[in-house]
mmCIF file of C-alpha atoms in Angstrom:
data_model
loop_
_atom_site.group_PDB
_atom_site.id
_atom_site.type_symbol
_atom_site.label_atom_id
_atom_site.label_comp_id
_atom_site.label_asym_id
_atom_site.label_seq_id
_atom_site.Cartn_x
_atom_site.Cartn_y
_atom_site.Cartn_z
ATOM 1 C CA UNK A 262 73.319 -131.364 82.309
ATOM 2 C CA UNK A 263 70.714 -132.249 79.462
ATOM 3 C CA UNK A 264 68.747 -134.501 81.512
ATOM 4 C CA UNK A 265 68.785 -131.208 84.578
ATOM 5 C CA UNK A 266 67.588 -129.387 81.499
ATOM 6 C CA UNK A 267 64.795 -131.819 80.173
ATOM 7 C CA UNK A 268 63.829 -133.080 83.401
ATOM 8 C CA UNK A 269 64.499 -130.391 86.128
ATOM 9 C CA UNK A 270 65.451 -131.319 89.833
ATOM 10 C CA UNK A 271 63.951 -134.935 89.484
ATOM 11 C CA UNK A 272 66.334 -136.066 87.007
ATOM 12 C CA UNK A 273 67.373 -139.538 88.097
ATOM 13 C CA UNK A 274 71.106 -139.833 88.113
ATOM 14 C CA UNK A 275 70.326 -142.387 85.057
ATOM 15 C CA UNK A 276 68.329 -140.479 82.734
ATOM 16 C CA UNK A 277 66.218 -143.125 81.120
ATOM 17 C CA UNK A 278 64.808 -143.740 84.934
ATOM 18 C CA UNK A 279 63.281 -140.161 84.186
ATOM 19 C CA UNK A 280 61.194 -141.589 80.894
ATOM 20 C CA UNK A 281 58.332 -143.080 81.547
ATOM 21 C CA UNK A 282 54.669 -141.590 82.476
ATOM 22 C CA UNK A 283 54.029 -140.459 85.913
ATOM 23 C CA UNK A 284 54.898 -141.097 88.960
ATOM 24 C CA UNK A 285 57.590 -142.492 86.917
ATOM 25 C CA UNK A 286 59.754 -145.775 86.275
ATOM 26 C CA UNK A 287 60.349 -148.710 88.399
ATOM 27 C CA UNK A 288 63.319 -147.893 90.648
ATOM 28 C CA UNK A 289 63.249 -144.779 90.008
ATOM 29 C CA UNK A 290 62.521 -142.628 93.709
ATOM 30 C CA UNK A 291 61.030 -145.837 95.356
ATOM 31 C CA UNK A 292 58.933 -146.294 92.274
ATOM 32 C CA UNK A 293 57.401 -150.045 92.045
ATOM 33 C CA UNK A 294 57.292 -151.830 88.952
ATOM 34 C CA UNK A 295 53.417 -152.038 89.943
ATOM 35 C CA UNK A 296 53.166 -148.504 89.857
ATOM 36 C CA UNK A 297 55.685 -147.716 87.779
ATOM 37 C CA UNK A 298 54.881 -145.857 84.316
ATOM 38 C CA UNK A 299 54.996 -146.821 80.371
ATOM 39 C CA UNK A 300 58.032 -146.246 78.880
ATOM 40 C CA UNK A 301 58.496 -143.508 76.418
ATOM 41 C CA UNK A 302 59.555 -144.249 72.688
ATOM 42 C CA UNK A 303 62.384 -141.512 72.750
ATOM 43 C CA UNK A 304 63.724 -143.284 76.025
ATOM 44 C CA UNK A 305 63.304 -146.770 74.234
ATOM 45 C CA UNK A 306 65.239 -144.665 71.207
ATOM 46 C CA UNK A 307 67.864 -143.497 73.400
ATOM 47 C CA UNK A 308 68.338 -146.726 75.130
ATOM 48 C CA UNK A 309 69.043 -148.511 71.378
ATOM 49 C CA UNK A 310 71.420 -145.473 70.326
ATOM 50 C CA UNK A 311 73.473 -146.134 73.695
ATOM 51 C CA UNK A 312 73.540 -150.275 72.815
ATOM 52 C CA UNK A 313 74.765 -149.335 69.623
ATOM 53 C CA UNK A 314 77.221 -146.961 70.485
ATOM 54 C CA UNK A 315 79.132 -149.638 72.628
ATOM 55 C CA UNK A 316 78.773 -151.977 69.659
ATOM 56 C CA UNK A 317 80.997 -150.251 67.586
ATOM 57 C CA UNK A 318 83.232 -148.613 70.066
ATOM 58 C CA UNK A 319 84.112 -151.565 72.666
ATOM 59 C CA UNK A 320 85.137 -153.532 69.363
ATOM 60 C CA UNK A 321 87.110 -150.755 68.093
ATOM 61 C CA UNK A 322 88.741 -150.322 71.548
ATOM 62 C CA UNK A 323 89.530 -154.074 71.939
ATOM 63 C CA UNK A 324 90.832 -153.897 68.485
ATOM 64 C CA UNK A 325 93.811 -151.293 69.698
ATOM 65 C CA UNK A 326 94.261 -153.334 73.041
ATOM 66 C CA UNK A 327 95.194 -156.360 70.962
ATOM 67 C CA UNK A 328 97.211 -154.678 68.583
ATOM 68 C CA UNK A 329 99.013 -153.126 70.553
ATOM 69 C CA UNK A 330 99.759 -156.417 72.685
ATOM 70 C CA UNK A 331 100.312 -157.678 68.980
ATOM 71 C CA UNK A 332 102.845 -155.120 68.033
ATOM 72 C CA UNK A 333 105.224 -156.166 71.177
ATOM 73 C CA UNK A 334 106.188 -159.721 69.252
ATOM 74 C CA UNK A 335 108.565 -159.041 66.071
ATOM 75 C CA UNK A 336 107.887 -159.219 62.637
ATOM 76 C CA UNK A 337 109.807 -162.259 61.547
ATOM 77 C CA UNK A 338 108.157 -164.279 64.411
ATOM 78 C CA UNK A 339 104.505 -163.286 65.279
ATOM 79 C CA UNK A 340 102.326 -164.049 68.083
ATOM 80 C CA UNK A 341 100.671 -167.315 66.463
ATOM 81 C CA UNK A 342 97.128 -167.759 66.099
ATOM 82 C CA UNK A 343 95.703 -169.771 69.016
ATOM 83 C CA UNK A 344 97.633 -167.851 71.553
ATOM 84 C CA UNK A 345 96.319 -165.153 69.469
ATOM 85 C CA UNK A 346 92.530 -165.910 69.689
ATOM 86 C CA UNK A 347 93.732 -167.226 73.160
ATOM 87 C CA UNK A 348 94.343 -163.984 74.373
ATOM 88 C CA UNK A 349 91.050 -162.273 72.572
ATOM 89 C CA UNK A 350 88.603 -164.147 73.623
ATOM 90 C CA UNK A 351 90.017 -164.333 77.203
ATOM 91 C CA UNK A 352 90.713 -160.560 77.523
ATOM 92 C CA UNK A 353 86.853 -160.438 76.179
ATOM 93 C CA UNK A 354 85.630 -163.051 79.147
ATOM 94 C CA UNK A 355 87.830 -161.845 81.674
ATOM 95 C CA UNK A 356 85.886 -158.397 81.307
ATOM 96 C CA UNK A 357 82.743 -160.083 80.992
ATOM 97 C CA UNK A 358 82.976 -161.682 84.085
ATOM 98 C CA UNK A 359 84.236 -158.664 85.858
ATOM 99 C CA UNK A 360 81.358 -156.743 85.053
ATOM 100 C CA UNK A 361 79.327 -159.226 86.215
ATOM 101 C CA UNK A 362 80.447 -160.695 89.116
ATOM 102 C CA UNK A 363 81.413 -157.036 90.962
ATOM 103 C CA UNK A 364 78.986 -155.472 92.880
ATOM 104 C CA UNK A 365 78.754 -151.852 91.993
ATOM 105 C CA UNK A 366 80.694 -152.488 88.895
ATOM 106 C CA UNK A 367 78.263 -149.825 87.155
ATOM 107 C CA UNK A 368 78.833 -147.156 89.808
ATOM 108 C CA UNK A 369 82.570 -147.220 90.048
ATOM 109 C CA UNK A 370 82.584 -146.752 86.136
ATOM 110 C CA UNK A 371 80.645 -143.964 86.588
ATOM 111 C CA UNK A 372 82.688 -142.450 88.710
ATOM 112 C CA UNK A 373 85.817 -143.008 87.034
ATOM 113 C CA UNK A 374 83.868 -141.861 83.701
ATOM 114 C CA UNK A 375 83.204 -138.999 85.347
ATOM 115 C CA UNK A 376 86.773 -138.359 86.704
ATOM 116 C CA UNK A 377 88.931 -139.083 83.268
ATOM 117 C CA UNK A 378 85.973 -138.484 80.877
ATOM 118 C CA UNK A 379 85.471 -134.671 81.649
ATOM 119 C CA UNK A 380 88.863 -133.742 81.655
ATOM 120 C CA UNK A 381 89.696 -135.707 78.518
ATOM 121 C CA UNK A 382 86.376 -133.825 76.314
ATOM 122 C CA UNK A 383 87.105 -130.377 77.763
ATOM 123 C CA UNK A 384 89.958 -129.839 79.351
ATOM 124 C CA UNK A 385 92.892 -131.391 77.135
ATOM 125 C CA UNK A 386 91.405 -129.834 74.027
ATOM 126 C CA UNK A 387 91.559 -126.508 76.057
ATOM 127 C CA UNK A 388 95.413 -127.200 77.411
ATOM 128 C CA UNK A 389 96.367 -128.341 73.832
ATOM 129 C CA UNK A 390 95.189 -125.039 72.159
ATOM 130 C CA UNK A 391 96.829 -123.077 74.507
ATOM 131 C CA UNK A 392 99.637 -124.806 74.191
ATOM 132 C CA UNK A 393 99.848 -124.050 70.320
ATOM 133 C CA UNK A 394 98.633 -120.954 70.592
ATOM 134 C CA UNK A 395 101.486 -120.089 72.717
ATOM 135 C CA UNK A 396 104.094 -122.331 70.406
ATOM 136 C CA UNK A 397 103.533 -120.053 67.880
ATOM 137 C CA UNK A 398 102.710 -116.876 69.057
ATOM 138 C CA UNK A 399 99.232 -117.457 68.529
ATOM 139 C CA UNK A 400 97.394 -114.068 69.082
ATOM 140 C CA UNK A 401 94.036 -114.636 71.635
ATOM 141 C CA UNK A 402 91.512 -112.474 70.990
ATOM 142 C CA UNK A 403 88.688 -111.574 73.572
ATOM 143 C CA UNK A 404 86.241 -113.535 71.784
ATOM 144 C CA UNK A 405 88.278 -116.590 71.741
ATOM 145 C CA UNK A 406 88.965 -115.988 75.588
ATOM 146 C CA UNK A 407 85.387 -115.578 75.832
ATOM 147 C CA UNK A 408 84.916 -119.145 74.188
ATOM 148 C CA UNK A 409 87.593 -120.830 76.273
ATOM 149 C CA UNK A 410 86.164 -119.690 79.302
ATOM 150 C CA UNK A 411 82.903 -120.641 78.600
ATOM 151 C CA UNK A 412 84.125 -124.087 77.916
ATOM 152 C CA UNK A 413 85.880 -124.211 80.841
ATOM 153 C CA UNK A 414 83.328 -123.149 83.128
ATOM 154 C CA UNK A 415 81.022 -126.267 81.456
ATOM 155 C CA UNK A 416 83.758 -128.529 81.960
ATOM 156 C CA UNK A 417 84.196 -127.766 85.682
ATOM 157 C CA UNK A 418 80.092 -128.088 85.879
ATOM 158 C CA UNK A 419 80.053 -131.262 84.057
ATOM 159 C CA UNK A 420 83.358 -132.645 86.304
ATOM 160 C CA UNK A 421 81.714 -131.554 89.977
ATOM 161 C CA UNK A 422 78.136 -132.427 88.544
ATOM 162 C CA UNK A 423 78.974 -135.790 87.138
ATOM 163 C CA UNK A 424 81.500 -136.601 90.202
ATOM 164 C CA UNK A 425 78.181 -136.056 92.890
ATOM 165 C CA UNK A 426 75.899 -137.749 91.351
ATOM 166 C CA UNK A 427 78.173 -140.626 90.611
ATOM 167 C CA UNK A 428 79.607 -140.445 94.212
ATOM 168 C CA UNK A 429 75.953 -140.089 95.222
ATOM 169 C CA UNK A 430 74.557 -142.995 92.951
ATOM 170 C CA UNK A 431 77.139 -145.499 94.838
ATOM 171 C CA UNK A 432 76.302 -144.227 98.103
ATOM 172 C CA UNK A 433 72.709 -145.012 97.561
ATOM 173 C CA UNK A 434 73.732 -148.070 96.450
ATOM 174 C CA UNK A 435 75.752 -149.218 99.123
ATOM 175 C CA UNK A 436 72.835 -147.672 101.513
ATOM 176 C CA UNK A 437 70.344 -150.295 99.164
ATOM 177 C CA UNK A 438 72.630 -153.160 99.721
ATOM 178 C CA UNK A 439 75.183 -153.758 102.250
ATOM 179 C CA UNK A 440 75.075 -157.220 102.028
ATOM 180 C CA UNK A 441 77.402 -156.506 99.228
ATOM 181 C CA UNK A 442 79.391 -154.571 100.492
ATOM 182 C CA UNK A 443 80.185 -157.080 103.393
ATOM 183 C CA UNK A 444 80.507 -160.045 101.164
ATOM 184 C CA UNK A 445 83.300 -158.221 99.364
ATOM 185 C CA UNK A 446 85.251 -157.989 102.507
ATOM 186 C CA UNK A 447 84.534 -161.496 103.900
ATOM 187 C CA UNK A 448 85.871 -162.819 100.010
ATOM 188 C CA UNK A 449 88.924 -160.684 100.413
ATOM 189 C CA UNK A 450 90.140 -162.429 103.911
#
């Protein structure tokens, strides 16, 4: 929605394909990387924010994956440490390499972000202060129905926005290269 708002209709479905110079940057719109243009400092400043974002969270998230997996052993005999760093640094690989070696890895994640992500931000918040609200006799005044719906109505924007343009990204994808898309089937026989 912000990069509809910055950017207008030629917003690429990845937003830092929309910051660079005109006509714009490589692979962005059949842009070339001959003709593509410089790269702006916010986008370069938006790119490191996003890098270290996933530094701290995909550590964090790992961290409760492995605890949890942790937490299943008892406490007079714990998992022991080589299994232990066994099972980190192959849960870490295994990822790794499925990122990697998928075609369309990036797309599909986009779609599912867009599927699970939406509903998680703006519609469980929404369902869980209803939910108390109605618990405990919670009065709802117009304003806050005013609020709720205006949060809901973003939501739904964000969820059918986000869902096209992902859909639309892997389409364009597949359109790009359907040598993958065959090679995937061939591997699966």
């Amino acid at each position: 929605a912000f990069g509809f708002w910055g950017f207008g209709a030629g917003v690429a479905g990845n937003v830092n394909l929309s910051m660079c110079d005109d006509p714009g940057c490589p692979g962005q719109h059949g842009v070339t990387t001959e003709e593509g243009g410089s790269k702006w400092i916010s986008g370069v400043a938006l790119a490191i924010a996003v890098i270290a974002n996933l530094a701290v969270t995909v550590p964090l998230i790992l961290n409760c994956l492995f605890k949890s997996v942790e937490a299943d052993y008892p406490a007079d005999k714990p998992m022991k440490r080589w299994p232990n760093a066994l099972m980190r640094a192959g849960t870490v690989l295994f990822s790794s390499a499925v990122g990697l070696c998928l075609p369309f890895f990036i797309h599909i994640v986009a779609i599912i972000s867009s599927a699970l992500g939406v509903p998680i931000i703006f519609f469980l918040p929404l369902m869980i202060s209803w939910k108390v609200g109605r618990l405990y006799n919670l009065p709802r005044g117009l304003g806050k129905l005013a609020i709720d719906a205006g949060v809901l109505l973003v939501g739904l924007l964000a969820l059918c926005v986000g869902l096209s343009e992902a859909i639309s990204d892997l389409m364009a994808a597949i359109h790009e290269q359907p040598e993958a898309v065959h090679m995937l089937s061939r591997s699966s026989l």
